[in-house]
mmCIF file of C-alpha atoms and ligand atoms in Angstrom:
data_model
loop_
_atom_site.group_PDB
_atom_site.id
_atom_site.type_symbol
_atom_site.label_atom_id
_atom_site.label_comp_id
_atom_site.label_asym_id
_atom_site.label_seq_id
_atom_site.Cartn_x
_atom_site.Cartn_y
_atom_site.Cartn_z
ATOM 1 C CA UNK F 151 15.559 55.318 70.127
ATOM 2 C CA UNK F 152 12.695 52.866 69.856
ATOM 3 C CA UNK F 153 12.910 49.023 68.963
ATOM 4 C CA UNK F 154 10.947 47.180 65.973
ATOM 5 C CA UNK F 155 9.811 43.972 65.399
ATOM 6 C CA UNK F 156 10.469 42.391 61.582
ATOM 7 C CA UNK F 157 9.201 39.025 62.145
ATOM 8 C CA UNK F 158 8.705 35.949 58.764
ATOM 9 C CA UNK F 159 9.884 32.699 57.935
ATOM 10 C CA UNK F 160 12.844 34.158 56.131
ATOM 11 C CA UNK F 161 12.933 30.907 53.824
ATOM 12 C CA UNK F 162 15.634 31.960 53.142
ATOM 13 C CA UNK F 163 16.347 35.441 53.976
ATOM 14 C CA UNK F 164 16.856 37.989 50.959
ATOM 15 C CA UNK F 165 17.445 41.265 49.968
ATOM 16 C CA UNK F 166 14.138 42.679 49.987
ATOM 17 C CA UNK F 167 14.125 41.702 53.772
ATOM 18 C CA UNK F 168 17.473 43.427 54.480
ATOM 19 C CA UNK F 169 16.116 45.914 52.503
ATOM 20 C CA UNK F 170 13.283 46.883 55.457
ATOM 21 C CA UNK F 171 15.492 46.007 57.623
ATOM 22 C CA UNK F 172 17.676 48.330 57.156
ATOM 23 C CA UNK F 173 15.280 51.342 56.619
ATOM 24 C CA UNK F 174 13.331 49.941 59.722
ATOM 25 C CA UNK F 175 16.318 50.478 61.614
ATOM 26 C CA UNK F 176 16.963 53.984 59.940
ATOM 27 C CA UNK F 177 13.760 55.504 61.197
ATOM 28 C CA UNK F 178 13.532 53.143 64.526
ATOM 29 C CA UNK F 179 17.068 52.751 65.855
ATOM 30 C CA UNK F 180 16.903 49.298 66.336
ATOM 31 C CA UNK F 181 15.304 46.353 64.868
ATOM 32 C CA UNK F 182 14.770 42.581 66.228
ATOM 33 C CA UNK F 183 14.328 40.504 63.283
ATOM 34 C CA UNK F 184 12.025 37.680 64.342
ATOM 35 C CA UNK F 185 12.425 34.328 62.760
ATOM 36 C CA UNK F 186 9.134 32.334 63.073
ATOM 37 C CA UNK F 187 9.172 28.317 63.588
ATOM 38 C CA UNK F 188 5.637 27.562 62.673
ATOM 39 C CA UNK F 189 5.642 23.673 62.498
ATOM 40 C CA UNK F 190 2.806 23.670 60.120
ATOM 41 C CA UNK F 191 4.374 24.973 57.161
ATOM 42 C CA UNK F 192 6.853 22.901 55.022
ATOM 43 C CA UNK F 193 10.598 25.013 54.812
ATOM 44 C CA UNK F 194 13.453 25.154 52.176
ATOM 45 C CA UNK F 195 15.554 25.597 55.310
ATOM 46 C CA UNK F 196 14.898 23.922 58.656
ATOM 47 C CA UNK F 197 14.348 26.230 61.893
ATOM 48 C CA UNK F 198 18.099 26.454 62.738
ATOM 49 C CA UNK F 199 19.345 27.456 59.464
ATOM 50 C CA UNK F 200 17.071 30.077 58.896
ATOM 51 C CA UNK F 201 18.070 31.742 62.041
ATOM 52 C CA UNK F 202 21.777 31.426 61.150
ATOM 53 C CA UNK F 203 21.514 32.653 57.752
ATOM 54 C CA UNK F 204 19.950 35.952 59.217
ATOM 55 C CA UNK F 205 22.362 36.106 61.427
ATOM 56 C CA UNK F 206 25.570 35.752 59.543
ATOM 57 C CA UNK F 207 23.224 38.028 56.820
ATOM 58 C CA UNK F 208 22.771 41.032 58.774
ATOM 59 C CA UNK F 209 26.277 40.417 60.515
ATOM 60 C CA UNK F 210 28.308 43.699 61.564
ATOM 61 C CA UNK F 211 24.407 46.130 61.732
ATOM 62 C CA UNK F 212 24.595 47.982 64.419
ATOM 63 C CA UNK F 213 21.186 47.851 66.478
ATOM 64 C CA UNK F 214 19.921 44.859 64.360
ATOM 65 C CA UNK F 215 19.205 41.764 66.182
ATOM 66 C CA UNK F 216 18.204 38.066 65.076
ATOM 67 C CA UNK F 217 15.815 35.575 67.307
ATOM 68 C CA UNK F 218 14.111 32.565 66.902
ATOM 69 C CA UNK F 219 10.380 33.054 68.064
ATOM 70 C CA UNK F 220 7.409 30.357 68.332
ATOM 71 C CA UNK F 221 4.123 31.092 69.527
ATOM 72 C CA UNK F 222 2.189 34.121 69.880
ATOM 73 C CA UNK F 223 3.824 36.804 67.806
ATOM 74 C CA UNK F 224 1.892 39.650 70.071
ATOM 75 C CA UNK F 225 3.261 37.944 73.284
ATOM 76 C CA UNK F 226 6.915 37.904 72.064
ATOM 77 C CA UNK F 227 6.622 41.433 71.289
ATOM 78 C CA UNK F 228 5.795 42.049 74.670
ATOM 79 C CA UNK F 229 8.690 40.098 76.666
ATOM 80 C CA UNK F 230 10.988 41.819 73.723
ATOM 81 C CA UNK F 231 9.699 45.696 74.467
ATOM 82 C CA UNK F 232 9.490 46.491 71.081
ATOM 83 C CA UNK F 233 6.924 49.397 70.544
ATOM 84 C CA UNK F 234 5.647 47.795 67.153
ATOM 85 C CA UNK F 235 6.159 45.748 64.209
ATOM 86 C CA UNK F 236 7.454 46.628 61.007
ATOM 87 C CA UNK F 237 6.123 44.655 57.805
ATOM 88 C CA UNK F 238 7.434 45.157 53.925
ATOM 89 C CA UNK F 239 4.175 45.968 51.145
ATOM 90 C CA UNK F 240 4.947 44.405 47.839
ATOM 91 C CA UNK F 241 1.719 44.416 46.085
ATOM 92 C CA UNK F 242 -2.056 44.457 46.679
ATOM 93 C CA UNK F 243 -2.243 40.807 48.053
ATOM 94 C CA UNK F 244 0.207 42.211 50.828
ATOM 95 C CA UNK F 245 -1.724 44.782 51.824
ATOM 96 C CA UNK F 246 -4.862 42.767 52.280
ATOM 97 C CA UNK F 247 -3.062 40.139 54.206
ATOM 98 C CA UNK F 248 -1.235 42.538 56.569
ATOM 99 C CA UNK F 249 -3.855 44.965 57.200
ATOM 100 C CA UNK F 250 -5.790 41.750 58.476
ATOM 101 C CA UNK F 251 -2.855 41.245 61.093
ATOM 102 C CA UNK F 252 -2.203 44.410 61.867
ATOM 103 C CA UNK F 253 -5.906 44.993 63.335
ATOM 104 C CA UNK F 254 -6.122 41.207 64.851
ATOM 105 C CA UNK F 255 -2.413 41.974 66.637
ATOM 106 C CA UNK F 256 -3.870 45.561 67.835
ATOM 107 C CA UNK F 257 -6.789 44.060 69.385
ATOM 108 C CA UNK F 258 -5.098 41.182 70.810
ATOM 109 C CA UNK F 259 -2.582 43.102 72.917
ATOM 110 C CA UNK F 260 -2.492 47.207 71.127
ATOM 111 C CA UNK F 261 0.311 45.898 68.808
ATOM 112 C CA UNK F 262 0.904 48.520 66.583
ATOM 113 C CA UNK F 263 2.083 47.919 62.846
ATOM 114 C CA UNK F 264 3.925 49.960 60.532
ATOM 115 C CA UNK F 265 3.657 49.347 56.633
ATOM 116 C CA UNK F 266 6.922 50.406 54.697
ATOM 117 C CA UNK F 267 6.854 50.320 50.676
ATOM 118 C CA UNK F 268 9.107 47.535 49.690
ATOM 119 C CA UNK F 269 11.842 49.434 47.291
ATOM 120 C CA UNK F 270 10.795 49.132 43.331
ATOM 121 C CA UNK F 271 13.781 46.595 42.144
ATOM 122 C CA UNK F 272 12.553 44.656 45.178
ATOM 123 C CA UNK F 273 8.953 44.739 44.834
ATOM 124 C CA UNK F 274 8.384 41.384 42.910
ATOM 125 C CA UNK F 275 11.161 39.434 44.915
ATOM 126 C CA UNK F 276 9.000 36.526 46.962
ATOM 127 C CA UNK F 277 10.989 33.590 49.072
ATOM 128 C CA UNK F 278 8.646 31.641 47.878
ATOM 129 C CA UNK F 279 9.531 32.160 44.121
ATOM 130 C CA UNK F 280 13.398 32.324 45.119
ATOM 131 C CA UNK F 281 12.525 29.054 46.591
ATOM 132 C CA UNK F 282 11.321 27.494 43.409
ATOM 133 C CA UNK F 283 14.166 28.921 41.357
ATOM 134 C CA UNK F 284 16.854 27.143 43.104
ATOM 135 C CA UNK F 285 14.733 24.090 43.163
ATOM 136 C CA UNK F 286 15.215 23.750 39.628
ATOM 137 C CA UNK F 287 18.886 24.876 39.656
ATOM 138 C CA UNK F 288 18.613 28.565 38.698
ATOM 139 C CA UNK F 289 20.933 31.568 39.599
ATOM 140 C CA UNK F 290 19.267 33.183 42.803
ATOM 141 C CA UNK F 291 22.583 35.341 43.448
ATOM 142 C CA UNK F 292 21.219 38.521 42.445
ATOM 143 C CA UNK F 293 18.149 38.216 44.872
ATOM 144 C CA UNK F 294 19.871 37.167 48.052
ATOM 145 C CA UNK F 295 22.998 37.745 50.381
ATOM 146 C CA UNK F 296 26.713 36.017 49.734
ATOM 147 C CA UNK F 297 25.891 33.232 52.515
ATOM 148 C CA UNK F 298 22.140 32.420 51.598
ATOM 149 C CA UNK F 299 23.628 31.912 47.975
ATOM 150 C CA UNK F 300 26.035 29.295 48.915
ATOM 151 C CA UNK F 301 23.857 27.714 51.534
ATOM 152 C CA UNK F 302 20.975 27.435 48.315
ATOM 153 C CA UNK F 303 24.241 25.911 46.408
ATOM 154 C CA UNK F 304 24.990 23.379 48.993
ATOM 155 C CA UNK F 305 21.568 22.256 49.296
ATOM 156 C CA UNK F 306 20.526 22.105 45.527
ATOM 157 C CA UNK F 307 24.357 20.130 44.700
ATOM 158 C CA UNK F 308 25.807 19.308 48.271
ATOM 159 C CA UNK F 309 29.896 19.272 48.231
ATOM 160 C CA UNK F 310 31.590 15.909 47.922
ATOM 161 C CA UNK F 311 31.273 13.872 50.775
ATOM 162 C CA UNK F 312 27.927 15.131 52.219
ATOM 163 C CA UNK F 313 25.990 14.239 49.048
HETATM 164 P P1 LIG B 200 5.858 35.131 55.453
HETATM 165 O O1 LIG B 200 5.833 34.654 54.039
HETATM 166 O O2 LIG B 200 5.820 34.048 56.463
HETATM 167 O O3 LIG B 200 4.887 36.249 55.725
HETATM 168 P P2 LIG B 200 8.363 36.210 54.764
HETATM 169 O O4 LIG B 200 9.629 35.763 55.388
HETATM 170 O O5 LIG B 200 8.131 35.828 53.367
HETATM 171 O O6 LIG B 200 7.216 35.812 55.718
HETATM 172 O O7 LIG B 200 8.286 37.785 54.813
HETATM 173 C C1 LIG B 200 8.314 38.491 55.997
HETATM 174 C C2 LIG B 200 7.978 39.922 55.711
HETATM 175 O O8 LIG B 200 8.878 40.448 54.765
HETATM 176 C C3 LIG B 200 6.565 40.122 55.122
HETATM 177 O O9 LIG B 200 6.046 41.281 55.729
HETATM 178 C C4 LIG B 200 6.794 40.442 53.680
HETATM 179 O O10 LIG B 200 5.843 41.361 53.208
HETATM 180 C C5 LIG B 200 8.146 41.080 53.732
HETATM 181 N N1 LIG B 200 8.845 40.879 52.479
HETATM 182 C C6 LIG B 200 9.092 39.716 51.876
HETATM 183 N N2 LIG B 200 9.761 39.911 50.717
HETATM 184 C C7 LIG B 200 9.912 41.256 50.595
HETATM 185 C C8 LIG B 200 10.475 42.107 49.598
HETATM 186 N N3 LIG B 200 11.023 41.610 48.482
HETATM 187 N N4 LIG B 200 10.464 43.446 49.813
HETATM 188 C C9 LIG B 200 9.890 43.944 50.922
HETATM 189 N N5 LIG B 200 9.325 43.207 51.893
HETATM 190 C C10 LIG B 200 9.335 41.874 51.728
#
């Protein structure tokens, strides 16, 4: 059994990244999902939240972990032991994006990275669309899990007395 790195911002989490997760884990055996705090980018969810919500979203996987990581994504893979990382494709703009990490990681350190086919009903399914969606209010329940929903909920209309 051999362990895998799925590191993002998971702002928020959603299905298409359980999705790889989940297969990741299939072929790997076990899969640490790495939750990046890059202070230069501006987040739906703060640093702490997104951890938690992949947390209590891939809840009750066996051989799926969650971590916070900042820094050096080739150096946390080290300290972790995990043999490589495992990265979703969407569409073209993907692949030229991750194929430009993927060689930079392997020279840095011999970082290997594996390229999985995000699943067709997932394939168009971007946090950063989600994230404009329930900006405005819209239904994001079909694209994300039970918890991120209601987190998204609480955020767009807070309940009574945190408002
Ligand atoms: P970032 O935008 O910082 O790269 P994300 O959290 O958006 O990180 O995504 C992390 C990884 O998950 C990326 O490899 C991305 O390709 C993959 N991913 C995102 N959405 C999907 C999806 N719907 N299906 C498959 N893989 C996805």
């Amino acid at each position: 059994m051999s362990k895998v790195l799925c590191p993002g911002s998971f702002d928020p989490i959603t299905v298409g990244h359980v999705d790889i997760i989940d297969r990741a884990r299939l072929i790997f055996g076990e899969v640490l999902v790495a939750v990046g705090r890059n202070s230069t980018k501006s987040y739906l969810f703060d640093f702490e939240t997104r951890v938690r919500l992949a947390e209590e979203s891939l809840a009750g996987r066996d051989g799926v972990e969650v971590a916070g990581f900042e820094g050096l994504l080739v150096e946390f893979a080290k300290e972790r032991g995990v043999i490589a990382v495992v990265k979703g494709l969407r569409f073209g703009a993907d692949f030229d994006y991750e194929l430009q990490m993927a060689h930079l990681n392997r020279s840095l350190t011999g970082l290997e990275t594996v390229l999985l086919p995000a699943a067709a009903q997932h394939a168009t399914l971007s946090s950063t669309m989600l994230r404009e969606v329930a900006r405005l209010g819209g239904d994001v329940s079909a694209y994300v899990t039970p918890v991120v929903n209601q987190a998204i909920k609480d955020l767009v209309a807070p309940p009574a007395g945190r408002r």
